[in-house]
Amino acid sequence: MSIVAAMSSLLRRIPSLAVCALVSMLAGTVAHAAQLSCQVGALTLDVVVDPSAGTCAVDGQRAMLRKPHNPVVCHVSDPRLRILTIGQDGSFTWEETDSARVFQGTCVRS
């Protein structure tokens, strides 16, 4: 039996929510970097997280990946420290340490 036939057979037996989780998991293992769009109000951040390289980028600016998952934590220095934390549920927190402003919103794969 081919891999495609085996996967088709398996997918017919799994409830639709489990299929979505399986497809998401497989997509994550194929790609090394995750591209996200994070938004709260007028603030939108384009984020790329690459755990295999130990990096992340926020709006094209390379940042230090402090923690690759559970939650993802990136430190952006521009020259002030900005901290981006992304939870497993897609929630995010953007902290601007110089002004003590904190934004909380949602990230989605882009």
N, CA, C and O atoms as a DFTB+ gen file, in Angstrom:
440 C
 N C O
     1  1       0.846      -1.169       0.000
     2  2       0.000       0.000       0.000
     3  2       0.897       1.239       0.000
     4  3       1.873       1.297       0.748
     5  1       0.571       2.226      -0.832
     6  2       1.365       3.453      -0.903
     7  2       1.147       4.285       0.358
     8  3       0.188       4.072       1.099
     9  1       2.031       5.214       0.584
    10  2       1.912       6.100       1.746
    11  2       0.642       6.934       1.627
    12  3      -0.062       7.140       2.616
    13  1       0.346       7.415       0.422
    14  2      -0.846       8.233       0.217
    15  2      -2.106       7.425       0.535
    16  3      -3.011       7.924       1.205
    17  1      -2.168       6.175       0.057
    18  2      -3.329       5.333       0.330
    19  2      -3.451       5.043       1.817
    20  3      -4.555       5.049       2.363
    21  1      -2.329       4.791       2.475
    22  2      -2.348       4.506       3.911
    23  2      -2.832       5.720       4.692
    24  3      -3.639       5.579       5.611
    25  1      -2.348       6.922       4.338
    26  2      -2.776       8.147       5.024
    27  2      -4.263       8.401       4.771
    28  3      -4.988       8.784       5.689
    29  1      -4.724       8.190       3.534
    30  2      -6.145       8.381       3.222
    31  2      -7.005       7.453       4.064
    32  3      -8.039       7.859       4.594
    33  1      -6.571       6.207       4.182
    34  2      -7.310       5.236       4.984
    35  2      -7.351       5.659       6.448
    36  3      -8.394       5.569       7.095
    37  1      -6.229       6.115       6.962
    38  2      -6.143       6.552       8.349
    39  2      -7.024       7.778       8.592
    40  3      -7.747       7.844       9.586
    41  1      -6.958       8.747       7.676
    42  2      -7.711       9.986       7.853
    43  2      -9.216       9.755       7.819
    44  3      -9.958      10.506       8.453
    45  1      -9.686       8.754       7.109
    46  2     -11.120       8.456       7.088
    47  2     -11.600       7.958       8.443
    48  3     -12.790       8.047       8.748
    49  1     -10.705       7.444       9.248
    50  2     -11.087       6.878      10.550
    51  2     -10.952       7.861      11.701
    52  3     -11.436       7.573      12.796
    53  1     -10.322       8.994      11.504
    54  2     -10.074       9.954      12.582
    55  2     -11.115      11.072      12.501
    56  3     -11.384      11.570      11.408
    57  1     -11.710      11.481      13.632
    58  2     -12.661      12.598      13.624
    59  2     -12.019      13.867      13.060
    60  3     -10.798      14.020      13.102
    61  1     -12.832      14.764      12.541
    62  2     -12.335      15.944      11.829
    63  2     -11.420      16.828      12.675
    64  3     -10.447      17.363      12.142
    65  1     -11.687      17.003      13.956
    66  2     -10.806      17.833      14.789
    67  2      -9.426      17.213      14.919
    68  3      -8.418      17.919      14.902
    69  1      -9.381      15.903      15.050
    70  2      -8.090      15.230      15.142
    71  2      -7.331      15.361      13.834
    72  3      -6.104      15.463      13.838
    73  1      -8.046      15.361      12.713
    74  2      -7.404      15.539      11.412
    75  2      -6.735      16.897      11.352
    76  3      -5.597      17.010      10.894
    77  1      -7.432      17.935      11.812
    78  2      -6.843      19.278      11.821
    79  2      -5.573      19.318      12.665
    80  3      -4.574      19.914      12.263
    81  1      -5.613      18.687      13.826
    82  2      -4.434      18.654      14.695
    83  2      -3.292      17.898      14.033
    84  3      -2.137      18.312      14.119
    85  1      -3.613      16.789      13.371
    86  2      -2.594      15.992      12.699
    87  2      -1.957      16.769      11.564
    88  3      -0.737      16.757      11.407
    89  1      -2.791      17.454      10.758
    90  2      -2.260      18.235       9.637
    91  2      -1.374      19.360      10.150
    92  3      -0.316      19.625       9.579
    93  1      -1.795      20.025      11.223
    94  2      -0.977      21.094      11.802
    95  2       0.358      20.560      12.303
    96  3       1.401      21.180      12.097
    97  1       0.318      19.403      12.963
    98  2       1.541      18.813      13.481
    99  2       2.488      18.448      12.338
   100  3       3.684      18.727      12.412
   101  1       1.964      17.830      11.289
   102  2       2.804      17.447      10.160
   103  2       3.379      18.661       9.464
   104  3       4.540      18.651       9.057
   105  1       2.576      19.711       9.322
   106  2       3.066      20.932       8.686
   107  2       4.207      21.525       9.495
   108  3       5.173      22.033       8.927
   109  1       4.103      21.463      10.830
   110  2       5.154      22.007      11.681
   111  2       6.453      21.226      11.597
   112  3       7.528      21.797      11.776
   113  1       6.371      19.920      11.325
   114  2       7.593      19.137      11.254
   115  2       8.289      19.305       9.919
   116  3       9.496      19.083       9.825
   117  1       7.549      19.697       8.871
   118  2       8.158      19.880       7.565
   119  2       8.915      21.198       7.526
   120  3      10.051      21.244       7.054
   121  1       8.308      22.256       8.010
   122  2       8.933      23.571       7.979
   123  2       9.743      23.794       9.249
   124  3       9.304      23.460      10.350
   125  1      10.918      24.359       9.080
   126  2      11.756      24.645      10.241
   127  2      11.364      25.964      10.888
   128  3      11.459      26.114      12.106
   129  1      10.922      26.924      10.074
   130  2      10.566      28.230      10.602
   131  2       9.058      28.423      10.534
   132  3       8.404      27.982       9.588
   133  1       8.518      29.086      11.547
   134  2       7.089      29.407      11.572
   135  2       6.936      30.895      11.298
   136  3       7.586      31.715      11.946
   137  1       6.086      31.249      10.347
   138  2       5.801      32.644      10.034
   139  2       4.462      32.997      10.647
   140  3       3.458      32.328      10.403
   141  1       4.454      34.059      11.450
   142  2       3.267      34.452      12.186
   143  2       2.955      35.925      11.971
   144  3       3.846      36.735      11.715
   145  1       1.692      36.249      12.076
   146  2       1.259      37.634      12.098
   147  2       0.594      37.844      13.451
   148  3      -0.400      37.193      13.771
   149  1       1.152      38.760      14.246
   150  2       0.647      39.007      15.597
   151  2       0.024      40.396      15.631
   152  3       0.631      41.364      15.172
   153  1      -1.199      40.495      16.180
   154  2      -1.896      41.771      16.133
   155  2      -2.657      42.061      17.416
   156  3      -3.249      41.176      18.033
   157  1      -2.618      43.325      17.791
   158  2      -3.460      43.858      18.857
   159  2      -3.717      45.317      18.483
   160  3      -2.779      46.105      18.368
   161  1      -4.979      45.671      18.296
   162  2      -5.314      47.032      17.881
   163  2      -4.582      47.400      16.602
   164  3      -4.610      46.651      15.626
   165  1      -3.924      48.559      16.608
   166  2      -3.192      49.036      15.437
   167  2      -1.800      48.420      15.320
   168  3      -1.145      48.569      14.288
   169  1      -1.343      47.733      16.359
   170  2      -0.007      47.122      16.350
   171  2      -0.051      45.763      15.659
   172  3      -0.783      44.868      16.081
   173  1       0.737      45.615      14.594
   174  2       0.877      44.336      13.902
   175  2       2.355      44.000      13.803
   176  3       3.159      44.834      13.386
   177  1       2.711      42.795      14.180
   178  2       4.096      42.333      14.119
   179  2       4.171      41.131      13.187
   180  3       3.406      40.177      13.329
   181  1       5.101      41.182      12.229
   182  2       5.392      40.027      11.392
   183  2       6.545      39.291      12.053
   184  3       7.628      39.847      12.236
   185  1       6.300      38.021      12.414
   186  2       7.262      37.272      13.216
   187  2       7.654      35.979      12.498
   188  3       6.806      35.277      11.949
   189  1       8.949      35.681      12.512
   190  2       9.450      34.400      12.004
   191  2      10.238      33.766      13.134
   192  3      11.200      34.347      13.637
   193  1       9.821      32.560      13.534
   194  2      10.501      31.831      14.606
   195  2      11.183      30.617      13.977
   196  3      10.528      29.793      13.339
   197  1      12.494      30.509      14.160
   198  2      13.264      29.399      13.593
   199  2      14.055      28.715      14.709
   200  3      15.212      29.059      14.947
   201  1      13.433      27.741      15.399
   202  2      14.108      27.075      16.515
   203  2      15.393      26.361      16.102
   204  3      16.342      26.311      16.884
   205  1      15.443      25.802      14.877
   206  2      16.648      25.077      14.457
   207  2      17.848      26.011      14.336
   208  3      18.985      25.579      14.523
   209  1      17.610      27.287      14.025
   210  2      18.694      28.266      13.932
   211  2      18.873      29.036      15.237
   212  3      19.849      29.769      15.401
   213  1      17.923      28.868      16.171
   214  2      18.000      29.595      17.438
   215  2      17.725      31.073      17.274
   216  3      18.224      31.893      18.045
   217  1      16.912      31.424      16.248
   218  2      16.634      32.831      15.986
   219  2      15.148      33.081      15.808
   220  3      14.351      32.161      15.623
   221  1      14.812      34.343      15.868
   222  2      13.490      34.805      15.480
   223  2      13.696      36.183      14.864
   224  3      14.738      36.810      15.053
   225  1      12.711      36.636      14.142
   226  2      12.756      37.967      13.546
   227  2      11.408      38.625      13.786
   228  3      10.360      37.988      13.678
   229  1      11.452      39.901      14.110
   230  2      10.231      40.673      14.334
   231  2      10.289      41.862      13.391
   232  3      11.185      42.700      13.487
   233  1       9.325      41.930      12.478
   234  2       9.284      42.972      11.441
   235  2      10.609      43.058      10.693
   236  3      11.095      44.149      10.396
   237  1      11.183      41.909      10.394
   238  2      12.424      41.837       9.630
   239  2      13.687      42.039      10.449
   240  3      14.788      41.831       9.937
   241  1      13.558      42.432      11.689
   242  2      14.723      42.642      12.551
   243  2      15.048      41.355      13.284
   244  3      14.210      40.802      13.996
   245  1      16.273      40.885      13.104
   246  2      16.713      39.653      13.741
   247  2      16.728      39.825      15.259
   248  3      17.145      40.861      15.778
   249  1      16.267      38.792      15.954
   250  2      16.181      38.853      17.409
   251  2      16.747      37.573      18.005
   252  3      16.924      36.578      17.302
   253  1      17.032      37.602      19.303
   254  2      17.552      36.419      19.979
   255  2      16.396      35.565      20.469
   256  3      15.526      36.040      21.198
   257  1      16.394      34.302      20.066
   258  2      15.370      33.373      20.530
   259  2      15.801      32.860      21.895
   260  3      16.739      32.069      22.003
   261  1      15.109      33.314      22.941
   262  2      15.441      32.907      24.307
   263  2      14.855      31.556      24.664
   264  3      15.438      30.791      25.433
   265  1      13.672      31.269      24.083
   266  2      12.991      30.017      24.380
   267  2      12.203      29.612      23.133
   268  3      11.388      30.396      22.646
   269  1      12.431      28.395      22.605
   270  2      11.808      28.011      21.334
   271  2      10.345      27.568      21.423
   272  3       9.668      27.528      20.396
   273  1       9.837      27.235      22.607
   274  2       8.453      26.784      22.726
   275  2       7.995      26.791      24.172
   276  3       8.799      26.830      25.103
   277  1       6.682      26.753      24.332
   278  2       6.007      26.634      25.649
   279  2       6.397      27.673      26.688
   280  3       6.785      27.238      27.772
   281  1       6.349      28.915      26.514
   282  2       6.042      29.715      25.338
   283  2       7.300      30.082      24.566
   284  3       8.414      29.913      25.063
   285  1       7.119      30.588      23.338
   286  2       8.232      31.135      22.552
   287  2       8.569      32.493      23.147
   288  3       7.671      33.285      23.433
   289  1       9.863      32.770      23.339
   290  2      10.281      34.072      23.863
   291  2      11.414      34.611      22.997
   292  3      12.442      33.956      22.829
   293  1      11.218      35.821      22.443
   294  2      12.233      36.497      21.627
   295  2      12.579      37.825      22.279
   296  3      11.700      38.535      22.767
   297  1      13.859      38.155      22.284
   298  2      14.318      39.442      22.788
   299  2      14.820      40.264      21.607
   300  3      15.751      39.862      20.909
   301  1      14.197      41.411      21.392
   302  2      14.577      42.311      20.307
   303  2      15.289      43.505      20.932
   304  3      14.766      44.128      21.856
   305  1      16.475      43.825      20.432
   306  2      17.207      45.004      20.912
   307  2      17.297      46.000      19.765
   308  3      17.822      45.680      18.699
   309  1      16.781      47.218      19.985
   310  2      16.743      48.184      18.875
   311  2      17.028      49.629      19.243
   312  3      16.386      50.445      18.581
   313  1      17.821      50.099      20.120
   314  2      18.704      49.458      21.085
   315  2      18.011      49.110      22.398
   316  3      18.608      48.474      23.266
   317  1      16.735      49.531      22.549
   318  2      16.036      49.183      23.786
   319  2      15.486      47.763      23.695
   320  3      15.169      47.284      22.606
   321  1      15.378      47.113      24.804
   322  2      14.879      45.743      24.844
   323  2      13.376      45.705      24.650
   324  3      12.631      46.422      25.318
   325  1      12.945      44.870      23.739
   326  2      11.536      44.558      23.523
   327  2      11.419      43.048      23.699
   328  3      12.265      42.309      23.196
   329  1      10.409      42.582      24.388
   330  2      10.258      41.144      24.646
   331  2       8.948      40.671      24.029
   332  3       7.880      41.209      24.321
   333  1       9.045      39.657      23.172
   334  2       7.881      39.047      22.550
   335  2       7.722      37.650      23.116
   336  3       8.645      36.839      23.048
   337  1       6.557      37.366      23.672
   338  2       6.242      36.048      24.222
   339  2       4.997      35.538      23.503
   340  3       3.968      36.212      23.469
   341  1       5.104      34.316      22.918
   342  2       3.980      33.732      22.189
   343  2       3.596      32.422      22.849
   344  3       4.410      31.503      22.941
   345  1       2.358      32.336      23.308
   346  2       1.850      31.135      23.967
   347  2       1.414      30.079      22.971
   348  3       1.243      30.363      21.785
   349  1       1.235      28.856      23.459
   350  2       0.793      27.738      22.622
   351  2      -0.569      27.988      21.990
   352  3      -0.860      27.457      20.918
   353  1      -1.400      28.785      22.635
   354  2      -2.747      29.051      22.136
   355  2      -2.788      30.188      21.126
   356  3      -3.866      30.556      20.658
   357  1      -1.617      30.761      20.777
   358  2      -1.565      31.860      19.817
   359  2      -1.604      33.236      20.453
   360  3      -1.470      34.243      19.757
   361  1      -1.784      33.295      21.763
   362  2      -1.765      34.594      22.428
   363  2      -0.330      35.118      22.461
   364  3       0.620      34.335      22.483
   365  1      -0.175      36.441      22.463
   366  2       1.171      36.993      22.573
   367  2       1.166      38.212      23.478
   368  3       0.145      38.869      23.679
   369  1       2.356      38.491      24.019
   370  2       2.598      39.692      24.811
   371  2       3.819      40.382      24.230
   372  3       4.849      39.743      24.016
   373  1       3.718      41.674      23.974
   374  2       4.818      42.498      23.464
   375  2       5.111      43.525      24.539
   376  3       4.260      44.357      24.854
   377  1       6.321      43.474      25.113
   378  2       6.702      44.377      26.196
   379  2       7.752      45.362      25.705
   380  3       8.796      44.958      25.195
   381  1       7.478      46.641      25.858
   382  2       8.446      47.687      25.538
   383  2       9.035      48.144      26.862
   384  3       8.415      48.918      27.591
   385  1      10.233      47.664      27.170
   386  2      10.795      47.858      28.513
   387  2      11.133      49.307      28.829
   388  3      11.118      49.693      29.998
   389  1      11.439      50.121      27.822
   390  2      11.821      51.504      28.098
   391  2      10.625      52.345      28.538
   392  3      10.777      53.274      29.331
   393  1       9.445      52.026      28.027
   394  2       8.260      52.811      28.376
   395  2       7.290      52.057      29.278
   396  3       6.240      52.587      29.640
   397  1       7.633      50.832      29.639
   398  2       6.805      49.973      30.491
   399  2       5.422      49.726      29.887
   400  3       4.454      49.492      30.611
   401  1       5.337      49.781      28.531
   402  2       4.066      49.473      27.864
   403  2       4.014      47.982      27.551
   404  3       5.011      47.375      27.160
   405  1       2.829      47.412      27.733
   406  2       2.623      45.990      27.475
   407  2       1.381      45.848      26.598
   408  3       0.322      46.396      26.902
   409  1       1.532      45.097      25.498
   410  2       0.432      44.838      24.574
   411  2       0.151      43.339      24.575
   412  3       1.075      42.526      24.603
   413  1      -1.127      42.981      24.543
   414  2      -1.495      41.569      24.485
   415  2      -2.491      41.370      23.353
   416  3      -3.472      42.102      23.230
   417  1      -2.212      40.345      22.516
   418  2      -3.070      40.095      21.371
   419  2      -2.973      38.643      20.926
   420  3      -2.726      37.748      21.734
   421  1      -3.170      38.421      19.623
   422  2      -3.212      37.074      19.079
   423  2      -2.327      36.960      17.854
   424  3      -2.240      37.888      17.050
   425  1      -1.664      35.804      17.716
   426  2      -0.841      35.488      16.550
   427  2      -1.525      34.393      15.740
   428  3      -2.151      33.493      16.299
   429  1      -1.399      34.477      14.419
   430  2      -1.875      33.426      13.527
   431  2      -0.773      33.141      12.520
   432  3       0.039      34.010      12.204
   433  1      -0.756      31.901      12.019
   434  2       0.220      31.563      10.980
   435  2      -0.090      32.359       9.731
   436  3      -1.247      32.492       9.331
   437  1       0.960      32.889       9.121
   438  2       0.741      33.664       7.893
   439  2       1.357      32.969       6.695
   440  3       1.272      33.475       5.577
